């Protein structure tokens, strides 16, 4: 090997040409960028055009404005640092958490909240697993219901009024990214927040037409206003519940 | 410095013949930075061959497993292996492994499961595992409960403590609106909705305390409390406060208190009303698991 690296005697080989990269940091940098881009292109781009990436499923709908506001709080508080939302197709995970996650279930998530670390449990299917009251108690002080928990307390969520002044703008941005929010959905965002959070019966029917099977609830809030905890709980309670796995055909989506 | 000057063949100026052995007896690569040169030691053979073997292994992977994206599909690999097909196989294996016992559990009445030592031991093991994952976050790892979440070890049952009652509660939940067969029964918000004023709530709370023999404030008007109780509470909780499991109205004459036994806690419950919520599990757990859970909870100690 030693002779291929030498510069003596005017010998040129592939190895000597490589010296251009070794001796010029800017070429090395460009070379590295090119190589990494190829890796990225080959691994990521096909996911955009291969039709089999996202399963065809029924029931997956965009988040309601209240759930979306809750999702924003989920991201803001960094919940994804400790909780994944990705049940892998492995026996122990399916046994503990339920059906493995489908790509379709997070197709409207921008950015997705799959996470990569489980300090706490996976919460891809936490929706409907506990009561709203439990979430309230647990967010206020996790130790009050799970004595061994190391999760931080989030007591301010239930005392902070929910800011929904920009939720329609969030929806507009998501619509640009491909989430099927209609003009009607965006325009009625503010009232939909109230409808879902206060279970106002007169407005529930059109709301449920926009967001089928969404759960309306009397959230209480603070002095008649919805709180951040109300929004976060609305978000958590729909996680993993949109696809009915009694109807879903696993065999059709083996690929 | 000492080394450099004493080195043979003029290494100090960096223009040495790379093939000439330095002090180490190994040639250099010819690279020289500020007079520091790089010995051209060959890579250890074991390392090099391991490296080549890894490359060959990786190429093998491309052919054996799904690997390369194409225009409308991707290479599927000789084995035709799919993670989603594999999990189907794994879960089917698991089901088959358990089916000997789970089919028996499914086919046997709860009371008979408890009479059969083999079935009981399996049901308790399965129930215990399912309890840890699904129930412990509310009811506690030892089923001891928390404020607002009932203790399942004692013999005080809100919705009934027979194994069948427990199974119904597990299947359909409590005040779980998404399940049409859920256990329902909501206490009115006597304070918030203005049915009773604060003084009346305090008076009736004193009477409720007296029902289970707890200490009552001096000068409490128990007679007035009794009248208020009869008018507002007795329909569900019973004249003597024995409760009604049909409606989930807790027994007020015993010493077990879900939200606390001090006067303030009782006044809070009368003011707010409502009641605890438990999810329905029939969409999440299979029939055998729910039966095992019912047996597990029933045999914790307080089952009727």
XYZ file of C-alpha atoms in Angstrom:
559
model
C 0.000 0.000 0.000
C 2.803 2.379 0.773
C 3.801 3.010 -2.849
C 0.290 4.063 -3.887
C 0.455 6.978 -1.530
C 3.826 8.268 -2.578
C 4.395 11.268 -4.691
C 7.819 10.145 -5.740
C 8.733 9.472 -9.332
C 5.734 11.354 -10.761
C 3.521 8.255 -10.382
C -0.178 9.111 -10.486
C -2.858 6.806 -9.113
C -6.356 7.075 -7.711
C -4.836 7.443 -4.290
C -2.706 10.395 -5.225
C -5.698 12.150 -6.792
C -7.420 11.758 -3.439
C -4.772 14.045 -2.013
C -6.707 16.973 -3.470
C -9.352 16.310 -0.823
C -6.888 15.559 1.892
C -4.921 18.730 1.435
C -7.732 21.242 0.729
C -10.302 21.513 3.473
C -12.843 23.266 1.271
C -12.766 20.401 -1.255
C -13.053 17.935 1.603
C -16.110 19.844 2.900
C -17.760 19.902 -0.527
C -16.942 16.224 -1.008
C -18.535 15.324 2.315
C -21.671 17.334 1.488
C -22.019 15.573 -1.864
C -21.673 12.130 -0.295
C -24.167 12.866 2.482
C -26.626 14.344 -0.015
C -26.539 11.138 -2.027
C -27.317 9.144 1.113
C -30.156 11.482 1.982
C -31.593 11.517 -1.523
C -31.571 7.744 -1.832
C -33.077 7.180 1.592
C -35.576 10.023 1.879
C -36.761 11.082 -1.577
C -38.293 7.695 -2.508
C -40.602 8.045 0.494
C -42.185 11.048 -1.201
C -43.030 9.313 -4.448
C -43.454 5.635 -3.529
C -47.211 5.140 -3.163
C -46.747 2.378 -0.608
C -45.226 4.764 1.959
C -48.560 5.877 3.396
C -51.228 3.265 3.916
C -54.752 3.823 2.704
C -56.818 3.993 5.876
C -60.145 5.397 6.921
C -60.705 7.766 9.763
C -57.514 9.799 9.846
C -58.540 13.441 10.002
C -56.613 16.641 10.602
C -56.445 17.749 14.234
C -59.216 20.023 15.430
C -58.134 23.566 16.320
C -58.232 22.729 20.048
C -56.192 19.564 19.535
C -53.772 21.484 17.326
C -53.350 24.092 20.060
C -52.653 21.207 22.441
C -50.129 19.796 20.027
C -48.349 23.149 19.947
C -48.101 22.981 23.743
C -46.849 19.398 23.491
C -44.051 20.629 21.231
C -43.396 23.750 23.304
C -42.960 21.792 26.529
C -40.677 19.316 24.795
C -42.807 16.265 25.586
C -41.233 14.535 22.575
C -37.893 14.516 24.401
C -39.128 11.763 26.694
C -42.201 10.315 24.969
C -42.183 8.647 21.590
C -45.265 8.341 19.397
C -44.103 5.379 17.386
C -45.055 1.811 18.230
C -42.687 -0.394 16.288
C -43.853 -3.676 14.747
C -42.248 -5.735 17.494
C -44.077 -8.206 19.696
C -43.309 -6.619 23.042
C -44.340 -3.174 21.831
C -47.581 -4.363 20.264
C -48.334 -6.307 23.443
C -47.841 -3.283 25.633
C -49.016 -0.351 23.545
C -51.384 -1.767 20.948
C -51.275 -1.972 17.159
C -48.013 -0.749 15.641
C -48.109 2.808 14.341
C -49.016 3.435 10.734
C -47.452 6.103 8.565
C -50.982 7.263 7.785
C -51.577 8.057 11.432
C -48.975 10.800 11.413
C -49.398 11.962 7.823
C -50.886 15.280 8.937
C -48.217 15.891 11.569
C -45.772 18.629 10.636
C -43.319 17.955 12.082
C -44.129 14.423 13.184
C -43.755 13.610 16.881
C -42.357 10.085 16.567
C -39.555 10.939 18.937
C -36.509 8.776 19.387
C -36.223 8.346 23.115
C -38.437 6.776 25.757
C -37.679 8.110 29.179
C -41.425 7.851 29.632
C -43.646 5.361 27.840
C -44.684 5.573 24.220
C -47.906 7.558 23.920
C -48.894 6.877 20.333
C -52.105 5.230 21.612
C -52.617 6.984 24.925
C -55.917 8.432 23.674
C -58.800 6.999 25.695
C -56.515 5.028 27.975
C -57.023 7.329 30.958
C -59.708 9.791 31.997
C -59.424 13.546 31.470
C -59.267 13.949 35.231
C -56.332 11.580 35.410
C -54.451 13.625 32.814
C -55.246 16.764 34.794
C -53.946 15.239 38.038
C -50.970 13.728 36.260
C -49.936 16.948 34.495
C -50.281 18.907 37.737
C -48.150 16.445 39.650
C -47.318 13.033 38.157
C -46.372 11.703 41.607
C -49.965 12.134 42.795
C -51.012 9.132 40.709
C -47.744 7.409 39.791
C -45.517 7.601 42.882
C -42.406 6.332 41.068
C -42.748 8.743 38.147
C -39.801 10.965 37.258
C -41.835 13.156 34.910
C -41.681 16.863 35.720
C -44.825 18.622 36.955
C -46.593 21.036 34.625
C -48.898 22.843 37.073
C -49.047 26.065 35.075
C -50.871 24.406 32.200
C -54.167 24.306 34.098
C -53.886 27.888 35.286
C -52.786 29.469 32.009
C -55.532 30.593 29.660
C -55.197 29.087 26.200
C -54.008 31.536 23.567
C -55.874 30.717 20.376
C -55.333 34.031 18.621
C -53.041 32.486 16.016
C -54.538 29.018 15.681
C -56.099 29.860 12.310
C -52.691 30.978 11.061
C -51.196 27.677 12.213
C -53.877 25.902 10.217
C -53.184 28.025 7.158
C -49.499 27.095 7.285
C -50.338 23.428 7.715
C -52.713 23.668 4.740
C -49.777 24.870 2.647
C -47.856 21.835 3.849
C -50.606 19.558 2.607
C -52.960 19.096 5.555
C -56.502 19.189 4.144
C -57.763 22.115 6.200
C -60.535 23.782 4.220
C -61.328 27.478 4.167
C -64.387 26.729 6.275
C -62.294 24.926 8.883
C -59.844 27.803 9.128
C -62.574 30.418 9.352
C -64.431 28.604 12.101
C -61.259 27.765 14.058
C -61.950 30.107 16.961
C -65.535 28.955 17.421
C -64.544 25.287 16.973
C -62.129 25.642 19.885
C -65.027 26.745 22.086
C -67.389 24.133 20.687
C -65.032 21.282 21.454
C -63.863 22.628 24.788
C -67.231 23.643 26.143
C -69.429 21.055 24.409
C -71.830 23.712 23.112
C -74.566 21.532 21.762
C -75.977 23.892 19.166
C -72.671 24.039 17.301
C -71.606 20.444 17.791
C -73.213 19.017 14.646
C -71.374 21.205 12.099
C -68.184 20.790 14.155
C -68.439 17.006 14.023
C -69.083 17.190 10.310
C -65.756 18.955 9.909
C -63.938 16.688 12.340
C -65.676 13.300 12.451
C -65.595 11.469 15.783
C -63.833 14.297 17.585
C -64.687 14.280 21.270
C -66.325 17.367 22.717
C -66.017 17.814 26.421
C -66.977 20.201 29.153
C -63.456 21.216 30.047
C -64.260 23.660 32.795
C -61.132 25.712 32.401
C -60.401 28.700 34.553
C -63.096 31.344 34.972
C -64.871 30.176 31.869
C -61.760 30.237 29.700
C -60.127 27.149 28.299
C -56.677 26.447 29.645
C -53.546 25.057 28.095
C -54.180 21.827 29.993
C -57.608 21.517 28.333
C -56.012 21.787 24.892
C -53.197 19.379 25.703
C -55.651 16.828 27.095
C -57.826 17.143 23.982
C -54.703 16.414 21.927
C -53.606 13.474 24.082
C -57.068 11.924 24.157
C -57.213 11.571 20.373
C -53.723 10.088 19.973
C -53.903 6.770 18.181
C -57.705 6.632 18.183
C -58.477 7.744 14.641
C -57.968 4.428 12.881
C -60.413 1.691 13.846
C -58.208 -1.387 13.967
C -61.223 -3.653 14.058
C -61.814 -2.630 10.442
C -58.231 -2.078 9.372
C -56.768 -4.799 7.157
C -53.196 -5.562 8.179
C -52.615 -7.917 5.274
C -53.412 -5.223 2.720
C -50.582 -3.099 3.965
C -47.779 -5.590 4.349
C -44.964 -4.211 2.342
C 14.603 18.315 18.638
C 17.163 15.861 19.886
C 15.508 13.074 17.940
C 15.193 15.047 14.749
C 18.812 16.027 14.501
C 20.018 12.597 15.366
C 17.716 10.925 12.875
C 19.387 9.561 9.778
C 18.915 10.809 6.213
C 17.904 14.389 6.937
C 14.329 13.989 8.147
C 14.428 17.474 9.603
C 13.801 19.240 6.325
C 10.815 17.071 5.449
C 12.136 15.984 2.073
C 13.244 12.543 3.124
C 13.035 9.521 0.919
C 9.802 7.949 2.190
C 10.982 4.455 1.532
C 13.985 4.858 3.771
C 13.440 3.429 7.209
C 13.200 5.955 9.994
C 14.141 5.084 13.530
C 11.151 2.779 13.681
C 12.219 0.860 10.625
C 9.012 1.788 8.805
C 8.789 4.115 5.815
C 6.811 7.326 5.952
C 3.870 8.435 3.847
C 5.858 11.444 2.683
C 3.451 13.781 4.459
C 5.209 16.344 6.529
C 3.715 19.047 8.696
C 6.134 21.349 10.445
C 8.664 18.591 10.308
C 6.300 16.018 11.859
C 6.048 12.998 9.623
C 3.587 10.153 9.320
C 4.775 6.548 9.501
C 3.238 4.357 6.841
C 2.357 1.375 9.013
C 0.046 -1.108 7.277
C -3.356 -1.687 8.816
C -3.514 -4.776 11.033
C -4.488 -7.729 8.860
C -7.294 -8.892 11.158
C -8.844 -5.426 11.012
C -8.503 -5.143 7.262
C -10.117 -8.524 6.577
C -12.924 -7.802 9.010
C -13.506 -4.588 7.123
C -13.629 -6.374 3.750
C -15.925 -9.005 5.209
C -18.318 -6.275 6.377
C -18.453 -4.846 2.874
C -19.280 -8.258 1.429
C -21.904 -8.787 4.160
C -23.492 -5.428 3.337
C -23.715 -6.300 -0.352
C -25.314 -9.596 0.620
C -27.897 -7.651 2.609
C -28.921 -5.716 -0.507
C -29.901 -8.930 -2.217
C -31.433 -10.774 0.702
C -33.497 -8.016 2.346
C -35.604 -5.105 1.001
C -33.082 -2.437 0.127
C -32.944 -0.243 -2.941
C -35.741 2.174 -3.895
C -36.780 2.092 -7.531
C -39.235 4.130 -9.569
C -42.533 2.696 -8.360
C -41.381 0.102 -5.878
C -38.182 -1.190 -4.349
C -36.088 -4.339 -4.329
C -37.869 -6.872 -2.144
C -34.937 -9.192 -1.461
C -34.641 -12.961 -1.980
C -36.117 -13.759 1.417
C -39.203 -11.627 0.856
C -38.901 -10.606 4.505
C -41.163 -7.790 5.727
C -41.265 -6.413 9.239
C -45.053 -6.184 9.042
C -45.351 -9.787 7.921
C -42.961 -10.826 10.672
C -45.038 -9.181 13.415
C -48.114 -11.033 12.130
C -46.195 -14.289 12.499
C -44.883 -13.310 15.936
C -48.307 -12.327 17.229
C -49.904 -15.477 15.798
C -47.236 -17.551 17.541
C -47.934 -15.759 20.793
C -51.652 -16.302 20.408
C -51.154 -19.978 19.688
C -48.841 -20.300 22.680
C -51.490 -18.821 24.976
C -54.573 -20.234 23.317
C -54.554 -23.405 25.386
C -55.355 -21.360 28.454
C -57.087 -18.315 26.971
C -59.740 -20.346 25.164
C -60.508 -22.047 28.468
C -60.685 -18.672 30.199
C -63.015 -17.372 27.516
C -65.291 -20.398 27.775
C -65.451 -20.577 31.558
C -67.700 -18.618 33.887
C -65.825 -16.240 36.177
C -66.928 -18.136 39.279
C -65.716 -21.420 37.800
C -62.348 -19.903 36.870
C -61.841 -19.079 40.510
C -62.710 -22.628 41.534
C -60.210 -24.175 39.118
C -56.678 -23.763 40.569
C -54.970 -24.010 37.174
C -57.225 -21.433 35.520
C -57.136 -19.198 38.576
C -53.385 -19.147 38.650
C -53.188 -18.331 34.920
C -55.897 -15.667 35.155
C -54.213 -14.036 38.133
C -50.859 -13.973 36.321
C -52.364 -12.550 33.138
C -54.509 -10.160 35.141
C -51.555 -8.971 37.146
C -49.528 -8.214 33.993
C -52.430 -6.430 32.320
C -53.142 -4.527 35.513
C -49.584 -3.191 35.693
C -49.758 -1.821 32.148
C -53.331 -0.580 32.020
C -54.784 -0.067 35.479
C -51.900 0.840 37.788
C -51.539 4.448 36.537
C -54.918 5.263 38.156
C -55.489 2.564 40.754
C -51.855 2.263 41.850
C -49.332 -0.523 41.403
C -50.775 -2.335 44.429
C -54.357 -1.421 43.513
C -54.311 0.791 46.588
C -55.898 3.715 44.715
C -55.404 7.449 45.081
C -57.681 10.312 45.933
C -60.449 10.031 43.367
C -59.317 6.585 42.151
C -60.802 3.726 44.163
C -58.781 1.268 46.215
C -59.498 -2.193 44.801
C -58.188 -4.146 47.781
C -60.945 -3.220 50.203
C -64.520 -4.470 50.226
C -66.093 -1.104 49.512
C -67.402 -1.171 45.944
C -69.028 1.724 44.157
C -70.372 -0.256 41.183
C -70.494 -3.711 42.747
C -67.798 -6.090 43.904
C -68.951 -9.376 42.367
C -66.635 -10.661 39.636
C -69.353 -10.062 37.007
C -69.808 -6.483 38.208
C -66.087 -5.871 38.004
C -65.970 -7.332 34.487
C -68.820 -5.053 33.372
C -66.998 -2.047 34.780
C -63.791 -3.043 32.984
C -65.578 -3.629 29.680
C -67.699 -0.522 29.581
C -65.993 1.884 31.933
C -67.565 4.424 34.225
C -69.141 7.581 32.809
C -67.194 6.860 29.600
C -69.327 8.582 27.033
C -67.924 6.790 23.994
C -69.345 3.507 25.309
C -73.120 3.369 25.180
C -73.265 0.702 27.888
C -71.019 2.548 30.276
C -71.906 2.825 33.932
C -73.586 6.156 34.396
C -74.892 8.096 37.287
C -73.798 11.626 37.942
C -74.156 13.465 41.216
C -75.652 16.934 40.726
C -73.428 19.963 41.312
C -75.365 21.119 44.351
C -73.188 24.148 44.952
C -72.113 25.206 41.478
C -75.628 24.921 40.095
C -77.135 26.762 43.059
C -79.302 23.914 44.340
C -77.962 24.388 47.862
C -76.259 27.435 49.300
C -72.965 27.265 51.130
C -74.537 27.170 54.585
C -76.842 24.335 53.580
C -73.894 22.420 52.117
C -71.997 22.803 55.397
C -75.054 21.637 57.326
C -75.598 18.540 55.187
C -71.849 17.789 55.246
C -72.032 17.655 59.043
C -74.892 15.200 58.794
C -72.949 13.055 56.288
C -70.024 12.986 58.728
C -72.339 11.833 61.470
C -73.620 8.955 59.292
C -70.330 7.135 59.621
C -69.725 8.252 63.172
C -67.075 10.840 62.340
C -66.577 13.816 64.617
C -68.894 16.708 63.879
C -68.307 20.436 64.484
C -69.657 21.715 67.798
C -73.083 23.222 67.382
C -73.771 21.426 64.115
C -77.464 21.321 63.326
C -77.831 17.640 62.560
C -81.617 17.821 62.481
C -81.544 20.424 59.715
C -78.834 18.388 58.007
C -81.008 15.313 58.113
C -83.889 17.178 56.481
C -81.619 18.474 53.716
C -80.126 15.013 53.278
C -83.533 13.404 52.967
C -84.594 15.925 50.350
C -81.413 15.985 48.252
C -79.217 12.963 48.898
C -81.298 10.033 50.119
C -82.732 9.197 46.687
C -79.325 7.894 45.591
C -77.306 7.384 48.763
C -80.189 5.863 50.730
C -81.898 7.001 53.926
C -79.120 5.624 56.108
C -76.357 6.492 53.629
C -75.788 2.882 52.598
C -75.355 3.934 48.984
C -76.662 2.344 45.795
C -74.378 0.405 43.504
C -76.908 0.544 40.667
C -76.250 4.261 40.392
C -72.695 4.267 41.616
C -73.732 6.175 44.724
C -71.050 5.428 47.318
C -71.810 4.163 50.779
C -71.600 7.166 53.121
C -71.955 5.204 56.348
C -68.625 3.356 56.197
C -65.103 4.523 56.873
C -63.883 4.400 53.268
C -63.741 7.781 51.552
C -62.724 8.263 47.950
C -62.088 11.993 48.175
C -61.258 12.336 51.854
C -63.304 12.231 55.049
C -62.770 15.779 56.333
C -65.577 18.257 56.145
C -63.888 20.400 53.495
C -63.498 17.415 51.156
C -67.139 16.411 51.602
C -68.295 19.983 51.002
C -66.213 20.105 47.836
C -67.864 16.952 46.496
C -71.350 18.291 47.281
C -70.470 21.578 45.606
C -69.010 20.062 42.430
C -70.893 16.772 42.147
C -69.977 14.676 39.143
C -67.942 11.570 39.669
C -64.858 9.706 38.585
C -64.374 8.527 35.021
C -62.948 5.202 33.973
C -62.270 4.298 30.330
C -64.003 1.376 28.662
C -61.483 -1.340 27.852
C -63.397 -3.513 25.423
C -61.782 -1.790 22.443
C -58.295 -2.169 23.844
C -58.169 -5.575 25.532
C -59.328 -8.983 24.335
C -62.043 -10.940 26.106
C -59.672 -13.307 27.917
C -57.529 -10.459 29.244
C -60.565 -8.612 30.584
C -61.839 -11.752 32.284
C -58.419 -12.364 33.795
C -58.370 -8.783 35.030
C -61.787 -9.214 36.616
C -60.588 -12.372 38.370
C -57.376 -10.659 39.462
C -59.193 -7.652 40.919
C -61.885 -9.829 42.457
C -59.315 -11.970 44.237
C -57.228 -9.057 45.514
C -59.016 -9.318 48.809
C -62.201 -7.327 48.695
C -64.218 -9.233 46.133
C -67.799 -9.991 47.084
